[in-house]
Amino acid sequence: MEADLIVTCLNKEFGSFRAVEEVSFSVAKGEFFSILGPSGCGKTTLLRMIAGFEEPSSGDLLIGGRSMRGITPDKRPVNLVFQHLALFPMMNVAENIAFGLKRRRVAAAEIRRRTDEVLERVELPGFGDKRIHQLSGGQKQRVAIARCLVLDPSVLLLDEPLGALDLKLRQQMKVELKKLQAKVGTTFIYITHDQSEALVMSDRVAVMNRGRFEQIGSPQQLYNDPTTPFVAGFVGDSNLWTGVVVEKDGEAVKVLTDEGFVFHCRQRGGSGRSRVTLFLRPEAMIIEPIDRAGLNIFQVTVKSILFDGANSRLLTATAAGHELLVALPQNRAFDHIAPATEITLGWHPKTGIAFELLDQP
Amino acid sequence: MKRSGMFWIFITPVLLWLVLLIFLPHLDLLLLSFRGDASWTLDNYRNFFTEPIYWLTFVRTALYSIITTLLTLILALPVALYVTKIAKPGLRGFLMVLLMLPFWVSELVRIYGWMILLRESGVLNYFLQSLGLTNQPVEMLYNDATMIMGLVYTSMLFMVIPLVSVMDSLDNSLIEAACDLGASKICIWRTIIIPHCKPGIVSGSIVVFMLVLGNYLTPNLMGGKNSLWFTEQIYNQFIASFNWNQGAAFGFLLLVLSSAIIWLGLKLTGQRLGELSS
């Protein structure tokens, strides 16, 4: 697969603070690649280095096989959709979109044709004469993307462009953006702190923390096979136990938790017989399992029901008072569960992952 | 009833100010400008058009005021950009103080400061001579270029302040977006910064233009005898010739001139006076 963007050992220091540390990755042509991380993790700095607004302290980045060191943003074959979109309020929609083409001295007739074409593509035909303040949030979004796409960049960078939208519109734009990317086939690099945006839209996601990439993988890999405790904790919800490994057979381990449960699960790295944190997804636990063979079984008491439609949870507690979130499928099979009832939970050893505790509290 | 009472309390000082200090004196001057020795006449205005020295000075003043305003604008734009966008936030307040510091001193003292620097026996000539660049002192005062420089210097602050406040509201990401889309520096100025700053440019230009057109001190002291300024003509009529009628007519011509040029400027830039305050 041809790589559009190759980043090798990129570093960025601000004084003594290292915002980006030894980041390496490559993005294939036409891929939707997301960089996911909490705010302040260096993802915006990384994006600005790709766009050319920050100069890396060391390392290299190649776009289409050409090194971008020392090349100014206006000369790079990438375009950036800004966090607050940065549409020019002094121009109308068509002038905004034509801005980049005019700078390339494209003929007026050609500009008009391509502007109309790209407006068609983002499903805003006939919006050329509108002023920016007349557009809704979602429409502005699409104009900002159209303004970049009309230039045919090899890579389109997006800096949390959905951040300013309200929740409903954000859900809708997620799907639209994914569809749009599939349609135009441009390589997208999307940065966000919202894991659902990254998981829904991306082909691959890099999870970033404190300037470093923790893991790069498909959304499924990140969710089901996190390689670091940070990824396990940041992507999706997890229930945690601390304990010690008492038996180890390759990846499969037996963990004795601090409250006395013995669980079979998988371990990532580690040398056996050490303190670990066990991560378990709320939906990995089966309520009242019928076929209990091979499952980890234990009892909990329901404390309350957190009803949220398809995303409903049970807040439960073990005998020792350890609180656990358990997914509650809305298939009417569990309507009898009420607060204070005792239920049996089971989970498959494949679904729990133990990580060695590195920094002891 | 109560509300209209409050209204009159606040509006009365304004009306008194306008009527007593602005409207009545101007009305009196207007009447004076149409008076001859004994009767009503248009002679005062006719003199202006028949005597070339008067209307030539008038045209000169207008042109130089426009040039000064443009020069001030060209110098103030990068200064404002530096203060708002490039300088570190901590440095910013310091820079603003530096800009305002000269204005704590009266204009007269500032102009004498320039004269000390520029005159034949002045500081600059001393250095030029000791460096061996000239053999004899160069007269740098009393010409049009020096006068315009002095006027630009005097007006600078009144252009920078409105520009700083409009540039402050310019989102940095707009500049970055333009750069990202392939715009050169000149193009960013032309398409993003200047259109955004238009209200500040217009209001700053109006203030500077008015100040320069009505300035008396700087042209008089730095321009010398050859650099005639229209305010000097008015002064001469009132004080030297004691011809109040002629002076009043000149004053009104200046008022008409400044209004006409500002009206034209607003028309050309497509701005309206009411929009500038917002």
XYZ file of C-alpha atoms in Angstrom:
639
model
C 0.000 0.000 0.000
C 1.305 3.428 -0.952
C 1.905 5.683 2.018
C 0.766 9.297 1.699
C 2.311 10.481 4.915
C 5.298 9.036 6.724
C 6.329 10.465 10.062
C 9.586 9.286 11.618
C 10.791 9.962 15.165
C 9.156 13.370 15.319
C 9.938 15.488 18.388
C 8.786 18.911 19.451
C 10.089 20.748 22.463
C 8.830 24.017 23.904
C 11.626 25.021 26.240
C 12.078 22.062 28.535
C 8.605 20.710 27.818
C 8.397 17.906 25.259
C 5.025 18.262 23.579
C 5.610 15.480 21.056
C 8.023 12.658 21.704
C 9.424 10.132 19.221
C 6.256 9.816 17.194
C 6.421 7.580 14.128
C 3.594 6.417 11.923
C 2.518 6.212 8.326
C -0.838 6.783 6.728
C -1.867 5.024 3.535
C -3.489 6.766 0.582
C -7.215 7.176 1.101
C -7.104 6.136 4.736
C -9.139 7.746 7.510
C -6.589 8.024 10.293
C -7.471 9.452 13.700
C -5.272 10.645 16.511
C -7.118 10.252 19.789
C -5.946 11.646 23.065
C -6.923 13.715 26.075
C -6.529 17.494 25.817
C -2.954 18.616 26.258
C -1.488 15.349 24.980
C 0.266 17.043 22.052
C -2.075 16.017 19.276
C -2.707 19.582 18.084
C 1.039 20.274 18.068
C 1.548 17.141 15.980
C -1.133 18.232 13.537
C 0.316 21.729 13.300
C 3.711 20.228 12.483
C 2.146 18.228 9.655
C 0.393 21.373 8.404
C 3.612 23.359 8.705
C 2.684 25.867 11.412
C 5.235 24.426 13.818
C 8.730 23.320 12.966
C 9.697 19.927 14.496
C 12.662 19.931 16.892
C 13.890 16.733 15.284
C 12.624 13.920 13.105
C 11.220 14.011 9.611
C 7.901 13.936 7.871
C 7.319 12.971 4.269
C 4.204 13.699 2.272
C 3.943 11.845 -1.025
C 7.582 10.837 -0.605
C 8.853 14.418 -0.252
C 10.366 15.711 2.992
C 8.416 18.640 4.407
C 11.161 20.032 6.644
C 11.510 23.753 6.055
C 8.527 23.969 3.707
C 5.998 26.667 4.652
C 2.285 25.820 5.072
C 1.284 27.549 1.841
C 3.627 25.279 -0.146
C 2.548 21.957 1.411
C 0.116 19.599 -0.329
C -1.968 19.397 2.848
C -4.865 21.490 4.055
C -6.180 21.983 7.537
C -9.773 22.270 8.718
C -9.463 24.409 11.825
C -11.080 23.708 15.160
C -13.308 26.764 14.848
C -13.314 26.360 11.070
C -11.774 29.802 10.360
C -14.131 30.618 7.512
C -13.512 34.146 6.247
C -16.479 36.259 7.418
C -15.672 39.013 4.936
C -16.384 36.701 2.011
C -19.378 34.659 0.935
C -19.373 30.870 0.616
C -18.199 30.810 -3.006
C -15.399 33.302 -2.310
C -14.275 31.240 0.664
C -14.064 28.131 -1.481
C -12.432 29.982 -4.376
C -9.788 31.503 -2.082
C -7.217 28.753 -2.525
C -7.857 28.369 -6.254
C -7.379 32.109 -6.785
C -4.024 31.925 -5.026
C -3.059 29.255 -7.566
C -4.111 31.592 -10.374
C -6.747 29.234 -11.752
C -8.868 30.836 -14.504
C -12.141 32.410 -13.345
C -14.387 30.056 -15.329
C -12.533 27.042 -13.980
C -12.852 28.396 -10.411
C -16.601 28.750 -10.839
C -16.908 25.222 -12.208
C -14.862 23.647 -9.440
C -16.587 25.662 -6.710
C -19.993 24.516 -7.922
C -18.739 20.965 -8.187
C -17.372 20.829 -4.658
C -20.521 22.463 -3.234
C -22.460 19.714 -4.962
C -20.177 17.127 -3.404
C -20.731 18.392 0.141
C -24.448 18.629 -0.582
C -24.740 22.405 -0.469
C -25.612 23.189 -4.100
C -26.629 26.800 -4.687
C -25.156 28.033 -1.391
C -22.391 30.036 -3.107
C -23.973 33.456 -2.551
C -24.760 32.956 1.133
C -22.820 34.847 3.784
C -20.996 32.780 6.396
C -23.193 33.989 9.264
C -26.293 32.755 7.437
C -25.151 29.123 7.651
C -25.955 26.612 10.372
C -23.192 24.845 12.292
C -23.292 21.752 10.123
C -23.306 23.787 6.924
C -20.286 25.828 8.038
C -18.566 22.543 8.735
C -19.138 21.348 5.225
C -18.056 24.672 3.688
C -14.801 24.490 5.664
C -14.176 20.992 4.337
C -15.170 21.995 0.801
C -12.743 24.933 0.949
C -9.924 22.441 1.489
C -11.167 19.651 -0.769
C -11.441 21.941 -3.777
C -7.638 22.190 -3.725
C -7.273 18.407 -4.026
C -4.841 18.052 -1.111
C -2.978 14.750 -0.760
C -3.811 14.846 2.939
C -6.666 16.657 4.666
C -6.058 17.457 8.321
C -9.006 17.995 10.639
C -8.526 19.550 14.082
C -11.543 18.523 16.201
C -13.900 20.176 13.716
C -17.000 18.719 15.377
C -16.103 20.094 18.792
C -18.265 23.205 18.503
C -21.420 21.389 17.409
C -24.182 20.186 19.689
C -24.463 16.490 20.445
C -27.229 15.576 18.004
C -25.545 17.325 15.106
C -22.214 15.815 16.073
C -23.663 12.296 15.830
C -25.057 13.120 12.432
C -21.881 14.799 11.149
C -19.808 11.787 12.212
C -21.672 9.588 9.785
C -21.688 12.259 7.086
C -17.976 12.883 7.380
C -17.262 9.175 7.080
C -19.457 8.936 3.989
C -17.866 12.026 2.483
C -14.385 10.642 2.995
C -15.358 7.356 1.365
C -16.789 9.304 -1.573
C -13.862 11.650 -2.219
C -11.135 9.168 -1.313
C -8.826 11.825 0.151
C -6.554 10.802 3.013
C -7.988 12.228 6.240
C -6.050 12.774 9.427
C -8.500 13.573 12.144
C -7.647 14.588 15.669
C -10.103 14.399 18.500
C -10.461 13.769 22.199
C -13.841 12.130 21.617
C -13.298 8.381 21.398
C -16.642 7.754 19.774
C -15.760 10.086 16.875
C -12.460 8.298 16.392
C -13.928 4.788 16.644
C -16.904 5.409 14.371
C -15.094 7.152 11.531
C -11.580 5.828 11.362
C -9.876 3.027 9.522
C -7.061 3.261 12.025
C -6.643 5.178 15.265
C -3.528 6.236 17.135
C -3.995 6.797 20.852
C -1.757 9.559 22.115
C -0.796 10.316 25.695
C 1.800 12.761 27.028
C 3.310 13.349 23.623
C 3.709 9.670 22.763
C 1.725 7.209 20.714
C 0.489 4.467 23.027
C -0.997 2.253 20.348
C -1.931 2.366 16.683
C -4.582 0.014 15.421
C -8.055 -0.443 14.038
C -10.904 0.705 16.319
C -11.672 -2.959 17.076
C -8.070 -3.680 18.037
C -7.946 -0.690 20.359
C -11.175 -1.659 22.025
C -10.660 -5.393 22.297
C -6.884 -5.689 22.469
C -5.440 -2.618 24.124
C -1.694 -2.958 24.551
C -1.267 -0.463 27.378
C -3.308 0.267 30.499
C -3.806 3.853 29.266
C -5.503 2.661 26.078
C -7.600 0.162 28.034
C -8.743 2.928 30.350
C -9.154 5.747 27.787
C -10.960 3.914 24.995
C -14.350 2.815 26.232
C -15.426 2.204 29.835
C -13.820 -0.397 32.034
C -14.232 -1.942 35.447
C -10.989 -2.305 37.340
C -9.650 -4.785 39.869
C -6.209 -4.868 41.357
C -4.682 -8.179 42.307
C -1.748 -10.536 41.883
C -1.028 -13.162 39.255
C -1.001 -16.577 40.899
C -0.642 -18.764 37.831
C 0.670 -18.012 34.377
C 0.503 -20.060 31.200
C 1.571 -17.895 28.261
C -1.023 -15.165 27.915
C -3.575 -16.927 30.084
C -3.237 -16.053 33.756
C -5.079 -16.640 36.997
C -5.467 -13.492 39.071
C -6.304 -13.308 42.757
C -7.994 -9.943 43.272
C -7.547 -7.970 46.472
C -11.083 -8.786 47.555
C -10.533 -12.506 47.118
C -11.960 -13.437 43.706
C -9.973 -15.769 41.494
C -10.370 -14.848 37.835
C -9.008 -16.376 34.679
C -7.998 -13.739 32.148
C -5.335 -12.649 29.690
C -2.197 -10.745 30.540
C -0.315 -8.242 28.391
C 3.440 -8.420 28.941
C 4.642 -8.945 32.496
C 6.663 -11.743 34.003
C 4.038 -13.504 36.105
C 3.414 -13.353 39.872
C 3.288 -9.601 39.951
C 0.698 -7.010 40.875
C -1.669 -6.297 38.044
C -4.702 -4.182 37.164
C -7.502 -6.128 35.537
C -9.665 -4.279 32.986
C -13.120 -5.586 32.139
C -15.700 -3.963 29.822
C -19.226 -3.486 31.217
C -20.712 -5.415 28.296
C -18.328 -8.359 28.794
C -20.300 -9.416 31.847
C -23.240 -11.690 31.219
C -26.132 -11.394 33.656
C -27.382 -14.742 34.971
C -25.482 -16.869 32.421
C -27.122 -20.165 31.507
C -24.056 -21.978 30.205
C -21.440 -21.302 32.864
C -18.671 -23.552 31.527
C -15.344 -21.724 31.338
C -16.723 -18.430 32.678
C -15.582 -16.459 35.704
C -18.642 -16.476 37.953
C -19.351 -14.225 40.923
C -22.213 -12.625 42.839
C -23.074 -8.939 43.076
C -25.878 -6.849 44.513
C -27.665 -4.332 42.301
C -27.402 -0.820 43.721
C -29.242 1.090 41.018
C -30.328 0.930 37.427
C -28.821 3.597 35.166
C -31.335 3.607 32.358
C -30.063 5.171 29.112
C -31.858 3.339 26.317
C -29.532 1.045 24.435
C -26.678 2.204 26.652
C -28.328 1.209 29.960
C -26.143 0.011 32.826
C -26.514 -1.596 36.207
C -24.528 -0.134 39.058
C -23.666 -3.145 41.179
C -21.414 -3.878 44.126
C -19.595 -6.997 45.218
C -19.794 -8.284 48.797
C -16.677 -6.241 49.595
C -18.329 -3.073 48.278
C -16.364 -2.828 45.009
C -18.576 -1.003 42.498
C -18.974 -2.413 39.004
C -20.826 -1.185 35.924
C -22.638 -3.916 34.038
C -24.274 -3.441 30.639
C -27.994 -4.061 30.768
C -29.342 -5.246 27.401
C -32.806 -3.844 26.748
C -34.234 -7.088 25.433
C -36.895 -7.401 28.185
C -35.118 -10.488 29.626
C -33.927 -8.537 32.674
C -37.013 -6.489 33.480
C -37.270 -8.313 36.811
C -33.999 -6.860 38.087
C -34.619 -4.247 40.752
C -32.300 -2.458 43.143
C -31.140 -4.617 46.084
C -31.585 -7.914 44.245
C -28.632 -10.258 44.111
C -27.543 -11.448 40.691
C -24.911 -13.768 39.278
C -22.445 -12.415 36.705
C -20.222 -14.375 34.382
C -17.514 -13.310 31.972
C -15.289 -15.073 29.501
C -11.515 -15.144 30.298
C -10.786 -13.758 26.810
C -12.531 -10.467 27.618
C -10.553 -9.465 30.701
C -7.063 -8.067 30.294
C -4.511 -7.673 33.075
C -1.674 -5.155 32.916
C 1.292 -5.110 35.218
C 1.054 -2.246 37.691
C 3.975 -0.019 36.904
C 3.615 2.933 39.199
C 2.640 1.728 42.641
C 0.557 4.299 44.463
C -43.253 61.070 33.145
C -40.399 59.896 35.324
C -38.526 58.444 32.383
C -38.778 61.591 30.338
C -37.483 63.530 33.384
C -34.362 61.368 33.434
C -34.012 61.811 29.708
C -33.918 65.613 30.042
C -31.418 65.475 32.904
C -28.968 63.567 30.735
C -29.608 65.345 27.458
C -29.433 68.910 28.821
C -25.638 69.118 29.298
C -25.133 67.664 25.842
C -27.503 70.155 24.286
C -25.947 73.038 26.220
C -22.505 71.951 25.057
C -23.592 71.650 21.452
C -25.622 74.843 21.302
C -23.473 77.189 23.378
C -20.005 76.041 22.425
C -20.402 74.711 18.919
C -23.597 75.787 17.239
C -23.808 79.452 18.324
C -20.136 80.356 17.656
C -20.324 78.723 14.257
C -23.533 80.521 13.481
C -21.872 83.777 14.458
C -18.845 82.981 12.275
C -21.101 82.057 9.388
C -22.840 85.426 9.666
C -19.477 87.172 9.961
C -18.198 85.478 6.820
C -20.990 87.064 4.792
C -20.433 90.570 6.221
C -18.478 93.278 4.482
C -17.630 96.690 5.941
C -21.228 97.672 6.225
C -23.412 95.290 4.273
C -23.939 91.626 3.358
C -21.500 90.462 0.726
C -19.907 87.415 -0.912
C -16.564 89.230 -1.205
C -14.880 87.152 1.475
C -15.536 83.992 -0.480
C -14.741 85.660 -3.792
C -11.324 86.712 -2.461
C -10.492 83.107 -1.854
C -11.005 82.151 -5.488
C -9.419 85.234 -7.044
C -6.267 85.237 -4.932
C -4.145 82.212 -6.024
C -2.124 82.124 -2.792
C -5.307 81.327 -0.854
C -6.679 78.498 -2.918
C -3.222 77.092 -3.679
C -2.538 76.844 0.052
C -5.958 75.300 0.419
C -5.270 72.556 -2.172
C -1.782 72.020 -0.760
C -3.147 71.556 2.746
C -5.741 69.065 1.539
C -3.237 67.036 -0.485
C -0.628 66.965 2.248
C -3.230 65.971 4.806
C -4.255 63.047 2.627
C -0.623 62.030 2.084
C 0.074 62.286 5.817
C -2.987 60.162 6.611
C -1.908 57.480 4.125
C 1.667 57.459 5.414
C 0.444 57.200 8.989
C -1.808 54.308 8.003
C 0.993 52.470 6.210
C 3.272 52.855 9.235
C 0.588 52.071 11.811
C -0.648 48.814 10.232
C 2.526 46.781 10.871
C 2.912 48.399 14.294
C -0.617 47.356 15.263
C -0.073 43.863 13.869
C 3.124 43.499 15.840
C 1.523 44.671 19.071
C -1.547 42.438 18.752
C -0.308 39.290 17.022
C 3.440 38.929 17.201
C 4.568 40.414 20.518
C 4.297 38.181 23.586
C 1.331 39.058 25.844
C 3.643 40.362 28.558
C 5.426 42.686 26.167
C 2.191 44.053 24.819
C 1.280 46.374 27.665
C 4.817 47.706 27.686
C 4.654 48.449 23.948
C 1.364 50.291 24.372
C 2.916 52.425 27.114
C 5.864 53.167 24.827
C 3.415 54.288 22.155
C 1.578 56.591 24.507
C 4.560 57.947 26.415
C 5.405 60.730 23.918
C 1.827 61.968 24.191
C 2.199 62.733 27.863
C 4.335 65.668 26.745
C 2.684 68.616 25.037
C 2.834 68.837 21.282
C 4.888 72.009 21.499
C 7.629 70.305 23.513
C 7.628 67.329 21.146
C 8.059 69.563 18.125
C 10.878 71.493 19.797
C 12.452 68.113 20.502
C 12.465 67.412 16.778
C 13.889 70.859 16.116
C 16.767 70.228 18.519
C 17.504 67.017 16.616
C 17.220 68.391 13.118
C 18.368 72.018 13.113
C 21.659 73.124 11.566
C 23.468 73.092 14.892
C 21.434 70.111 16.039
C 22.246 66.626 17.249
C 21.916 64.883 13.903
C 24.133 67.392 12.101
C 26.721 67.076 14.851
C 26.936 63.318 14.302
C 26.958 63.594 10.526
C 29.842 66.025 10.721
C 31.845 64.098 13.278
C 31.448 60.934 11.179
C 32.735 62.918 8.231
C 29.633 62.378 6.111
C 29.193 66.093 5.468
C 31.550 69.006 5.667
C 28.998 71.635 6.462
C 25.718 71.451 8.352
C 22.665 70.395 6.331
C 19.435 72.306 6.838
C 16.899 69.596 7.601
C 14.145 71.750 9.025
C 11.749 74.024 7.151
C 10.858 71.808 4.215
C 7.802 69.793 3.263
C 9.324 66.384 3.958
C 10.256 67.298 7.518
C 6.850 68.841 8.077
C 5.087 65.681 6.907
C 7.340 63.565 9.079
C 6.424 65.732 12.064
C 2.719 65.446 11.249
C 2.954 61.654 10.884
C 4.756 61.464 14.210
C 2.103 63.566 15.913
C -0.752 61.517 14.458
C 0.658 58.018 14.823
C -1.034 57.145 18.107
C -4.495 58.122 16.877
C -4.132 55.607 14.048
C -2.490 52.821 16.052
C -5.092 52.722 18.844
C -8.174 52.004 16.691
C -6.130 49.565 14.597
C -4.960 47.678 17.689
C -8.515 47.305 18.879
C -9.830 45.941 15.571
C -6.848 43.675 15.029
C -7.341 42.255 18.477
C -10.671 40.864 17.332
C -9.102 39.170 14.313
C -8.965 35.431 14.921
C -5.393 34.158 14.404
C -6.708 31.036 12.757
C -8.074 33.156 9.885
C -4.517 34.230 9.089
C -3.298 30.666 9.433
C -6.150 29.365 7.285
C -5.290 31.837 4.542
C -1.657 30.777 4.733
C -2.695 27.112 4.655
C -4.741 27.754 1.507
C -1.661 29.107 -0.224
C -1.827 32.852 0.370
C 1.391 34.864 0.412
C 2.049 37.513 3.081
C 0.945 40.367 0.831
C -2.162 38.442 -0.115
C -3.051 37.836 3.552
C -2.772 41.572 4.185
C -4.914 42.375 1.189
C -7.627 39.755 1.577
C -7.861 39.099 5.316
C -6.251 41.702 7.560
C -7.209 44.914 5.789
C -10.845 43.941 5.095
C -11.173 42.894 8.728
C -9.605 46.137 9.968
C -11.642 48.393 7.684
C -13.727 49.993 10.456
C -10.571 50.785 12.432
C -8.787 52.058 9.345
C -11.670 54.371 8.476
C -12.140 55.770 11.965
C -8.392 56.153 12.509
C -8.027 57.863 9.152
C -10.864 60.285 9.875
C -9.341 61.279 13.200
C -5.839 61.642 11.779
C -7.043 63.538 8.728
C -9.013 66.003 10.877
C -6.094 66.488 13.273
C -3.623 67.090 10.469
C -5.890 69.378 8.492
C -6.578 71.477 11.551
C -3.020 71.363 12.895
C -1.352 74.740 13.289
C 1.713 74.164 15.407
C 3.618 71.531 13.444
C 3.368 73.091 9.976
C 4.157 76.468 11.438
C 7.260 75.396 13.376
C 8.658 72.629 11.198
C 7.483 73.750 7.776
C 8.835 77.272 8.010
C 7.939 80.061 5.636
C 7.700 77.977 2.461
C 5.339 75.357 3.836
C 2.092 77.255 3.949
C -0.780 75.595 5.781
C -4.329 76.771 5.494
C -4.772 77.149 9.261
C -1.982 79.744 9.112
C -4.026 81.732 6.608
C -6.981 81.682 8.966
C -4.776 82.698 11.869
C -3.270 85.532 9.835
C -6.680 86.877 8.894
C -7.905 86.849 12.469
C -4.768 87.988 14.306
C -2.426 89.699 11.853
C -4.873 91.400 9.466
C -7.626 91.624 12.031
C -10.023 90.723 9.226
C -12.506 88.539 11.082
C -14.883 88.366 8.159
C -12.235 86.937 5.850
C -11.015 84.550 8.558
C -14.525 83.275 9.180
C -15.000 82.609 5.478
C -11.743 80.641 5.379
C -12.794 78.697 8.450
C -15.995 77.680 6.756
C -14.216 76.717 3.584
C -11.970 74.430 5.656
C -15.017 72.883 7.305
C -16.610 72.240 3.916
C -13.345 70.805 2.612
C -12.836 68.360 5.463
C -16.471 67.229 5.340
C -16.277 66.723 1.583
C -13.070 64.692 1.734
C -14.367 62.487 4.557
C -17.631 61.956 2.728
C -15.682 60.966 -0.372
C -13.440 58.644 1.629
C -16.438 56.885 3.172
C -18.084 56.561 -0.238
C -14.950 55.081 -1.803
C -14.454 52.495 0.952
C -18.153 51.684 1.123
C -18.449 52.489 4.842
C -21.097 54.453 6.672
C -20.380 56.739 9.601
C -22.942 55.055 11.821
C -21.305 51.650 11.393
C -17.952 52.828 12.659
C -19.020 53.116 16.249
C -20.178 49.509 16.383
